[in-house]
Structure formats: C-alpha cells, structure tokens
XYZ file of N, CA and C in Angstrom:
654
model
N 0.843 -1.199 0.000
C 0.000 0.000 0.000
C 0.879 1.251 0.000
N 0.593 2.131 -0.919
C 1.321 3.393 -1.015
C 0.614 4.433 -0.153
N 1.340 5.065 0.762
C 0.756 6.057 1.668
C 1.130 7.455 1.192
N 0.116 8.296 0.988
C 0.325 9.669 0.537
C -0.226 10.625 1.585
N 0.641 11.417 2.204
C 0.214 12.435 3.149
C 0.052 13.730 2.374
N -1.197 14.115 2.125
C -1.498 15.188 1.186
C -1.772 16.527 1.856
N -1.913 16.536 3.188
C -2.155 17.793 3.881
C -3.541 18.349 3.606
N -3.669 19.696 3.646
C -4.974 20.337 3.489
C -5.433 20.247 2.039
N -6.593 19.661 1.830
C -7.156 19.487 0.502
C -8.650 19.795 0.508
N -9.121 20.374 -0.573
C -10.548 20.622 -0.734
C -11.307 19.294 -0.768
N -12.421 19.230 -0.051
C -13.147 17.968 0.034
C -13.690 17.529 -1.311
N -14.321 18.444 -2.038
C -14.918 18.078 -3.316
C -13.885 17.590 -4.318
N -12.754 18.273 -4.376
C -11.696 17.853 -5.296
C -11.144 16.491 -4.901
N -11.040 16.261 -3.598
C -10.513 14.980 -3.125
C -11.470 13.845 -3.453
N -12.767 14.073 -3.251
C -13.737 13.022 -3.570
C -13.710 12.705 -5.061
N -13.630 13.741 -5.900
C -13.569 13.521 -7.344
C -12.324 12.730 -7.727
N -11.197 13.052 -7.079
C -9.952 12.335 -7.369
C -10.046 10.873 -6.946
N -10.731 10.600 -5.837
C -10.914 9.209 -5.406
C -11.765 8.430 -6.403
N -12.838 9.070 -6.872
C -13.689 8.402 -7.859
C -12.909 8.104 -9.134
N -12.118 9.088 -9.577
C -11.336 8.899 -10.803
C -10.308 7.783 -10.634
N -9.636 7.767 -9.487
C -8.640 6.727 -9.219
C -9.298 5.351 -9.237
N -10.453 5.243 -8.597
C -11.140 3.958 -8.491
C -11.648 3.493 -9.850
N -12.170 4.424 -10.641
C -12.691 4.065 -11.955
C -11.580 3.624 -12.906
N -10.380 4.186 -12.742
C -9.290 3.916 -13.679
C -8.423 2.733 -13.274
N -8.553 2.266 -12.032
C -7.623 1.246 -11.570
C -7.913 -0.119 -12.205
N -6.860 -0.910 -12.340
C -6.970 -2.253 -12.871
C -6.578 -3.277 -11.821
N -6.553 -4.550 -12.180
C -6.260 -5.596 -11.192
C -4.871 -5.499 -10.583
N -3.951 -4.811 -11.249
C -2.591 -4.701 -10.726
C -2.290 -3.333 -10.126
N -3.293 -2.454 -10.064
C -3.071 -1.126 -9.497
C -2.752 -1.238 -8.010
N -1.687 -0.587 -7.596
C -1.295 -0.619 -6.188
C -2.334 0.114 -5.340
N -2.685 -0.478 -4.196
C -3.565 0.203 -3.255
C -2.884 1.464 -2.731
N -3.710 2.460 -2.410
C -3.173 3.697 -1.857
C -3.953 4.089 -0.612
N -3.300 4.878 0.225
C -3.927 5.460 1.410
C -3.638 6.947 1.387
N -4.699 7.744 1.333
C -4.547 9.201 1.310
C -4.868 9.746 2.694
N -3.978 10.563 3.226
C -4.165 11.200 4.525
C -4.301 12.699 4.297
N -5.460 13.249 4.666
C -5.740 14.641 4.352
C -6.378 15.348 5.540
N -6.483 16.662 5.394
C -7.188 17.542 6.328
C -8.061 18.443 5.464
N -9.300 18.653 5.873
C -10.221 19.444 5.057
C -10.574 20.768 5.725
N -10.915 21.752 4.891
C -11.542 22.969 5.393
C -12.926 22.602 5.912
N -13.535 23.458 6.750
C -14.831 23.114 7.340
C -15.884 22.750 6.300
N -16.508 21.585 6.490
C -17.551 21.122 5.581
C -18.381 20.043 6.281
N -19.686 20.099 6.080
C -20.564 19.005 6.498
C -20.782 18.113 5.283
N -20.641 16.816 5.457
C -20.858 15.890 4.349
C -21.997 14.937 4.691
N -22.865 14.739 3.713
C -24.002 13.841 3.849
C -23.724 12.556 3.074
N -24.094 11.425 3.661
C -24.032 10.167 2.951
C -25.159 10.061 1.934
N -25.153 8.971 1.178
C -26.144 8.775 0.114
C -27.566 8.896 0.655
N -27.804 8.281 1.803
C -29.152 8.301 2.383
C -29.284 9.338 3.493
N -28.345 10.295 3.542
C -28.353 11.290 4.616
C -29.633 12.126 4.628
N -30.188 12.326 5.802
C -31.426 13.093 5.950
C -31.103 14.554 6.248
N -31.766 15.437 5.516
C -31.554 16.868 5.729
C -31.911 17.279 7.151
N -32.835 16.562 7.779
C -33.278 16.916 9.133
C -32.161 16.779 10.157
N -31.110 16.041 9.820
C -30.001 15.883 10.761
C -29.024 17.062 10.725
N -29.226 17.976 9.791
C -28.448 19.220 9.768
C -29.299 20.278 10.460
N -28.891 20.681 11.663
C -29.720 21.546 12.488
C -29.520 23.016 12.168
N -28.267 23.422 11.959
C -27.961 24.840 11.720
C -26.573 24.927 11.106
N -26.497 24.728 9.804
C -25.185 24.683 9.140
C -24.480 26.030 9.167
N -25.244 27.121 9.182
C -24.627 28.443 9.159
C -23.837 28.639 7.873
N -22.616 29.135 8.000
C -21.794 29.422 6.827
C -21.004 28.214 6.339
N -21.106 27.085 7.035
C -20.356 25.892 6.637
C -21.136 25.166 5.548
N -20.509 24.878 4.407
C -21.249 24.213 3.327
C -21.646 22.790 3.692
N -22.776 22.373 3.127
C -23.256 20.997 3.263
C -23.203 20.363 1.878
N -22.475 19.254 1.744
C -22.320 18.636 0.428
C -22.761 17.173 0.486
N -23.349 16.727 -0.606
C -23.716 15.322 -0.764
C -22.516 14.531 -1.253
N -22.354 13.331 -0.743
C -21.244 12.486 -1.145
C -21.764 11.103 -1.525
N -20.878 10.278 -2.053
C -21.257 8.933 -2.451
C -21.065 7.887 -1.381
N -20.652 8.287 -0.187
C -20.397 7.298 0.860
C -21.680 6.888 1.557
N -21.570 5.854 2.385
C -22.672 5.479 3.241
C -22.717 6.355 4.479
N -23.767 6.203 5.265
C -23.869 6.918 6.532
C -24.606 8.239 6.417
N -24.725 8.893 7.552
C -25.437 10.163 7.659
C -24.428 11.314 7.700
N -24.873 12.441 8.234
C -24.059 13.657 8.191
C -22.906 13.605 9.199
N -21.761 14.140 8.798
C -20.651 14.347 9.716
C -19.968 15.653 9.362
N -19.003 16.022 10.173
C -18.274 17.272 9.967
C -16.803 16.975 9.760
N -16.202 17.660 8.800
C -14.753 17.631 8.614
C -14.216 19.043 8.789
N -13.051 19.149 9.411
C -12.456 20.465 9.585
C -11.012 20.365 10.017
N -10.339 21.501 10.120
C -8.939 21.527 10.543
C -8.753 20.834 11.890
N -7.629 20.128 12.017
C -7.350 19.401 13.249
C -7.887 17.997 13.266
N -8.382 17.541 12.124
C -8.920 16.187 11.994
C -8.128 15.448 10.914
N -7.698 14.237 11.208
C -7.017 13.412 10.206
C -8.067 12.576 9.490
N -8.178 12.775 8.179
C -9.109 11.993 7.372
C -8.290 11.028 6.528
N -8.572 9.750 6.674
C -7.827 8.700 5.976
C -8.729 8.045 4.952
N -8.272 8.039 3.713
C -9.025 7.450 2.619
C -8.264 6.240 2.068
N -8.598 5.030 2.505
C -7.969 3.832 1.923
C -8.609 3.497 0.576
N -7.785 3.358 -0.441
C -8.233 2.977 -1.777
C -7.733 1.560 -2.005
N -8.576 0.594 -1.646
C -8.155 -0.791 -1.479
C -8.987 -1.712 -2.358
N -8.341 -2.694 -2.958
C -9.010 -3.747 -3.727
C -9.339 -4.888 -2.767
N -10.598 -4.974 -2.344
C -10.990 -5.976 -1.352
C -10.861 -7.392 -1.897
N -11.141 -7.573 -3.163
C -11.036 -8.907 -3.744
C -9.600 -9.406 -3.679
N -8.662 -8.541 -3.995
C -7.256 -8.934 -3.931
C -6.812 -9.177 -2.488
N -7.369 -8.387 -1.569
C -7.037 -8.567 -0.155
C -7.711 -9.814 0.416
N -8.770 -10.273 -0.236
C -9.444 -11.491 0.197
C -10.403 -11.303 1.352
N -11.001 -10.107 1.458
C -11.942 -9.860 2.550
C -13.206 -9.208 1.998
N -14.260 -9.232 2.822
C -15.518 -8.588 2.474
C -15.670 -7.294 3.265
N -16.762 -6.582 2.997
C -16.932 -5.243 3.556
C -16.953 -5.253 5.086
N -17.645 -6.226 5.674
C -17.735 -6.262 7.133
C -16.351 -6.371 7.758
N -15.496 -7.224 7.211
C -14.136 -7.368 7.718
C -13.328 -6.105 7.473
N -13.549 -5.469 6.318
C -12.851 -4.224 5.999
C -13.162 -3.149 7.040
N -14.439 -2.973 7.370
C -14.835 -1.993 8.379
C -14.200 -2.334 9.728
N -14.214 -3.614 10.082
C -13.610 -4.041 11.344
C -12.127 -3.657 11.386
N -11.427 -3.855 10.279
C -9.990 -3.555 10.258
C -9.715 -2.056 10.344
N -10.544 -1.251 9.695
C -10.370 0.198 9.818
C -10.574 0.630 11.264
N -11.648 0.141 11.869
C -11.906 0.484 13.264
C -10.762 0.008 14.160
N -10.220 -1.169 13.875
C -9.124 -1.675 14.688
C -7.883 -0.787 14.553
N -7.651 -0.254 13.359
C -6.517 0.654 13.170
C -6.680 1.911 14.026
N -7.901 2.419 14.125
C -8.153 3.570 14.990
C -7.927 3.191 16.451
N -8.422 2.028 16.856
C -8.198 1.565 18.231
C -6.713 1.447 18.527
N -5.951 0.940 17.558
C -4.500 0.828 17.724
C -3.865 2.200 17.932
N -4.309 3.154 17.123
C -3.749 4.510 17.187
C -4.055 5.160 18.533
N -5.275 5.006 19.002
C -5.643 5.557 20.305
C -4.864 4.888 21.433
N -4.679 3.576 21.330
C -4.002 2.832 22.403
C -2.579 3.324 22.616
N -1.915 3.742 21.550
C -0.555 4.280 21.686
C -0.550 5.501 22.597
N -1.648 6.247 22.592
C -1.781 7.433 23.445
C -2.395 7.112 24.805
N -2.640 5.838 25.063
C -3.239 5.430 26.324
C -4.738 5.557 26.375
N -5.364 5.896 25.246
C -6.820 6.070 25.192
C -7.468 4.748 24.794
N -8.529 4.383 25.503
C -9.257 3.152 25.195
C -10.474 3.486 24.340
N -10.457 3.003 23.116
C -11.590 3.196 22.239
C -12.539 2.014 22.296
N -13.775 2.243 21.876
C -14.799 1.203 21.923
C -15.618 1.221 20.644
N -16.106 0.057 20.265
C -17.102 -0.062 19.215
C -18.495 -0.081 19.845
N -19.470 0.421 19.099
C -20.881 0.327 19.490
C -21.605 -0.412 18.379
N -22.321 -1.456 18.733
C -22.992 -2.290 17.729
C -23.923 -1.459 16.853
N -23.828 -1.698 15.553
C -24.681 -1.053 14.550
C -24.471 0.451 14.453
N -23.361 0.944 14.983
C -23.037 2.374 14.899
C -21.550 2.501 14.554
N -21.192 2.368 13.276
C -19.776 2.375 12.888
C -19.042 3.600 13.402
N -17.770 3.409 13.681
C -16.947 4.459 14.261
C -16.365 3.999 15.576
N -15.648 4.902 16.243
C -15.015 4.575 17.519
C -15.409 5.615 18.558
N -15.648 5.126 19.773
C -16.157 5.931 20.873
C -15.246 5.788 22.082
N -15.318 6.774 22.999
C -14.569 6.696 24.250
C -15.513 6.987 25.407
N -15.157 6.452 26.569
C -15.900 6.774 27.787
C -15.526 8.193 28.212
N -16.503 9.059 28.346
C -16.210 10.438 28.706
C -15.658 10.552 30.122
N -16.144 9.721 31.026
C -15.715 9.802 32.415
C -14.358 9.151 32.650
N -13.970 8.221 31.772
C -12.715 7.491 31.982
C -12.163 7.021 30.642
N -11.669 7.969 29.815
C -11.198 7.578 28.480
C -9.946 6.709 28.491
N -9.272 6.634 29.628
C -8.044 5.836 29.714
C -8.260 4.510 30.442
N -9.491 4.281 30.917
C -9.794 3.034 31.602
C -10.057 1.905 30.629
N -10.062 0.681 31.157
C -10.169 -0.495 30.288
C -11.434 -1.315 30.522
N -12.396 -0.753 31.239
C -13.636 -1.493 31.496
C -14.402 -1.690 30.196
N -15.038 -2.834 30.071
C -15.858 -3.106 28.898
C -17.150 -2.306 28.968
N -17.718 -2.031 27.810
C -19.006 -1.356 27.780
C -20.105 -2.313 28.211
N -21.088 -1.768 28.897
C -22.283 -2.550 29.247
C -23.491 -1.714 28.850
N -23.841 -1.733 27.554
C -24.869 -0.831 27.028
C -26.213 -1.012 27.710
N -26.857 0.120 27.959
C -28.209 0.118 28.482
C -29.177 0.500 27.376
N -30.333 1.052 27.734
C -31.313 1.461 26.724
C -30.750 2.481 25.732
N -29.876 3.371 26.221
C -29.203 4.332 25.359
C -27.766 3.860 25.166
N -27.441 3.309 24.001
C -26.095 2.749 23.812
C -24.992 3.802 23.825
N -25.359 5.093 23.691
C -24.357 6.147 23.655
C -24.199 6.872 24.992
N -24.937 6.426 26.005
C -24.865 7.093 27.297
C -23.438 7.047 27.835
N -22.911 8.205 28.178
C -21.567 8.289 28.747
C -20.450 8.206 27.726
N -20.790 8.184 26.436
C -19.777 8.033 25.395
C -19.639 9.295 24.552
N -18.459 9.470 23.986
C -18.209 10.506 23.000
C -17.592 9.867 21.774
N -17.971 10.356 20.610
C -17.443 9.797 19.371
C -16.161 10.518 18.993
N -15.111 9.748 18.734
C -13.825 10.336 18.394
C -13.413 10.041 16.953
N -14.069 9.090 16.308
C -13.752 8.764 14.916
C -15.014 8.336 14.195
N -15.248 8.931 13.022
C -16.418 8.614 12.203
C -15.980 7.851 10.966
N -16.818 6.929 10.526
C -16.473 6.059 9.408
C -17.600 6.049 8.386
N -17.237 6.214 7.125
C -18.201 6.117 6.034
C -17.466 5.700 4.777
N -17.920 4.631 4.142
C -17.169 4.082 3.018
C -18.046 3.943 1.782
N -17.388 3.726 0.671
C -18.031 3.412 -0.598
C -17.233 2.286 -1.239
N -17.927 1.313 -1.831
C -17.274 0.209 -2.522
C -17.813 0.145 -3.941
N -16.920 0.153 -4.914
C -17.289 0.068 -6.324
C -16.432 -0.996 -6.992
N -17.084 -2.037 -7.527
C -16.353 -3.146 -8.160
C -15.273 -3.714 -7.227
N -15.652 -3.895 -5.970
C -14.784 -4.478 -4.937
C -13.665 -3.535 -4.493
N -13.686 -2.295 -4.949
C -12.638 -1.335 -4.576
C -13.236 -0.231 -3.710
N -12.516 0.150 -2.667
C -13.035 1.079 -1.668
C -12.547 2.497 -1.894
N -13.384 3.444 -1.460
C -12.921 4.812 -1.250
C -13.785 5.450 -0.167
N -13.552 6.717 0.118
C -13.971 7.356 1.370
C -13.241 6.617 2.515
N -13.656 6.802 3.771
C -12.867 6.167 4.819
C -13.231 6.583 6.224
N -12.230 7.068 6.990
C -12.405 7.301 8.416
C -11.787 8.641 8.796
N -12.407 9.320 9.756
C -11.925 10.621 10.234
C -11.675 10.539 11.729
N -10.448 10.849 12.141
C -10.054 10.834 13.549
C -9.909 12.270 14.036
N -10.630 12.597 15.100
C -10.593 13.951 15.661
C -9.365 14.105 16.556
N -8.493 15.036 16.198
C -7.229 15.202 16.926
C -7.257 16.460 17.787
N -7.334 17.619 17.154
C -7.341 18.891 17.897
C -8.163 19.882 17.083
N -9.462 19.863 17.270
C -10.402 20.585 16.415
C -11.152 21.665 17.187
N -11.844 22.497 16.427
C -12.951 23.268 16.960
C -14.163 22.344 16.886
N -14.640 21.868 18.015
C -15.712 20.877 18.044
C -17.105 21.496 17.926
N -17.206 22.824 17.982
C -18.514 23.478 17.973
C -19.387 23.076 16.783
N -18.838 22.950 15.558
C -19.718 22.597 14.436
C -20.464 21.277 14.608
N -19.934 20.353 15.413
C -20.658 19.101 15.628
C -21.993 19.341 16.330
N -22.095 20.457 17.087
C -23.354 20.757 17.780
C -24.413 21.245 16.806
N -24.038 21.513 15.564
C -24.991 21.994 14.560
C -25.635 20.854 13.774
N -25.255 19.626 14.089
C -25.796 18.459 13.392
C -26.147 17.370 14.414
N -26.854 16.358 13.942
C -26.974 15.105 14.692
C -25.848 14.218 14.169
N -24.726 14.138 14.883
C -23.556 13.449 14.321
C -23.879 12.012 13.902
N -23.630 11.724 12.626
C -23.889 10.394 12.072
C -25.341 9.967 12.252
N -26.228 10.959 12.412
C -27.651 10.683 12.507
C -28.171 10.455 13.909
N -27.330 10.649 14.940
C -27.744 10.386 16.321
C -27.882 11.698 17.084
N -29.107 12.070 17.391
C -29.368 13.326 18.089
C -28.722 13.315 19.468
N -28.002 14.392 19.769
C -27.408 14.534 21.091
C -26.105 13.797 21.301
N -25.620 13.104 20.281
C -24.359 12.371 20.429
C -23.210 13.347 20.613
N -22.464 13.182 21.672
C -21.329 14.066 21.949
C -20.135 13.641 21.096
N -19.393 14.635 20.625
C -18.189 14.376 19.838
C -16.990 14.949 20.582
N -15.899 14.194 20.589
C -14.694 14.607 21.294
C -13.499 14.493 20.362
N -12.382 15.074 20.791
C -11.120 14.881 20.091
C -10.046 14.527 21.110
N -8.864 14.198 20.627
C -7.789 13.829 21.548
C -7.447 14.974 22.493
N -7.451 16.195 21.973
C -7.107 17.346 22.828
C -8.074 17.489 23.986
N -9.372 17.294 23.734
C -10.351 17.427 24.812
C -10.206 16.321 25.849
N -9.515 15.231 25.482
C -9.235 14.160 26.439
C -7.921 14.381 27.174
N -7.216 15.474 26.839
C -5.955 15.780 27.493
C -4.738 15.238 26.781
N -4.916 14.787 25.529
C -3.801 14.244 24.749
C -3.321 15.301 23.770
N -2.059 15.671 23.880
C -1.464 16.681 23.009
C -0.710 15.977 21.886
N -1.291 16.010 20.687
C -0.694 15.323 19.550
C -0.906 16.179 18.310
N 0.173 16.436 17.574
C 0.065 17.232 16.367
C -0.549 16.454 15.223
N -1.049 17.215 14.220
C -1.701 16.570 13.087
C -0.746 15.642 12.355
N 0.457 16.080 12.098
C 1.406 15.268 11.330
C 1.695 13.941 12.023
N 1.888 14.007 13.338
C 2.191 12.774 14.077
C 0.969 11.860 14.124
N -0.207 12.449 14.331
C -1.428 11.642 14.355
C -1.660 10.983 13.001
N -1.431 11.731 11.923
C -1.608 11.170 10.579
C -0.632 10.023 10.347
N 0.609 10.201 10.777
C 1.610 9.153 10.585
C 1.234 7.891 11.352
N 0.735 8.061 12.570
C 0.392 6.897 13.387
C -0.850 6.180 12.849
N -1.859 6.951 12.451
C -3.051 6.319 11.886
C -2.711 5.663 10.554
N -1.900 6.335 9.753
C -1.505 5.757 8.475
C -0.762 4.450 8.642
N 0.168 4.396 9.598
C 0.929 3.172 9.844
C 0.015 2.047 10.327
N -0.961 2.392 11.187
C -1.891 1.382 11.692
C -2.768 0.835 10.568
N -3.240 1.708 9.688
C -4.052 1.257 8.562
C -3.234 0.427 7.598
N -1.994 0.799 7.416
C -1.119 0.027 6.533
C -0.904 -1.380 7.078
N -0.755 -1.490 8.389
C -0.589 -2.816 9.001
C -1.855 -3.648 8.848
N -3.006 -3.025 9.029
C -4.271 -3.769 9.023
C -4.762 -4.087 7.614
N -4.370 -3.263 6.640
C -4.906 -3.418 5.291
C -3.845 -3.779 4.253
N -2.567 -3.747 4.654
C -1.492 -3.985 3.703
C -1.318 -5.479 3.402
C-alpha cells in the first residue's frame, strides 16, 4: 500500500480524485492510502437526511457517495481514505470496516486512550468519564450514554474497490458538531484527543493512523 500524506485538501476535489482513481484502476493497481485535512464542511451520505443538519450556518453541506449520515470535517482532523481492492485482499466489507476500526483503536491505544465499538453504529467511541480506563461497555437502553465519538467512518465500494474512509478527531474546533446530529444520532457528543488531554500534532497523528491502517490493510 502506497501512503500519501497530502495535507490540506478541498473535500470536493478529493472526492472527485478518489472516484477517478477507483474508476481507472486495474487488477494490478497498487492500493493507496490518502491522509488529508479538510476545510470546514458538512458531508451527507447517500441516504443522509436533511433533518439531521440543524444549523449549518456558513459551513457548506455537500452530498457524497459514501454510506452513513451527516458528519463534519475540519482543521485538526485526520481523514484517511484507503483505496483498497478488497477482492485482492481477500476480505468482504464487514471485515474491511472491522480492520479500519481496529486501526483507529491501535492509534488511540498508543496514546493510552481506550476506544470502543458500538454495535450497529460504525466508528469509535470513548468513555467520557474514563477515556483511559479499560472497562468493557455494558450498554443500556441508550447505547451512547456516557460516550463521546472520536472517529467517524463512512465508506463506498465500487467493483470491490473502496474509497472514502475514516476521520479521527485530533485537535479541532468541536462546535460545528453541535450543529448536526452526528452520524444521525441526536445529542451524540463528539470529542477529540485534545479534549481528552492528549497533546498530539496533526502530522504525528496522521503518521500513526496511516501506519496502523497500513498494518491492518497492507
């Protein structure tokens, strides 16, 4: 897998480039991983509901080809786009999602943060009261009670090849998340590493997430 750290890139141009790469690739095309940072933008998945955008204000809302509901991208967030041939890797979509989530868990663990999965809610979450503790989740009626989302996941698969990916919140202005129902869940709290007390620069976070994804998907 070829890893490209591209820095700040326009979201629309990046999505178009991913589509073009995927459409043009052949059976021998090397997989790539793009690591980027976007200017403020709300992105809607294919089935995204407008009602989940509460008050976009001056931040643009764009439709995308990925799955999932609305999320926010902005400075201080590492967005990783794996462009992977699943057939060549020998896995299906469910395993692919599991491996992406595991790469995020690996990245958080290096910082001492314990991430968690929530059933039927792709992405990674942390315990707000004890983000460094290792207790297992014991979901009640509200599976998000006491949790904050630190990484959002939304993918697209075309002819067994993936694009879009995962966004890890590192050191952001988190206010725009209050203008939406993050990933379609009203009231879901969103956090970043900085709000958990972890001081990590974008470049280092991108390198660590990229290395973890390369291990899990390479």
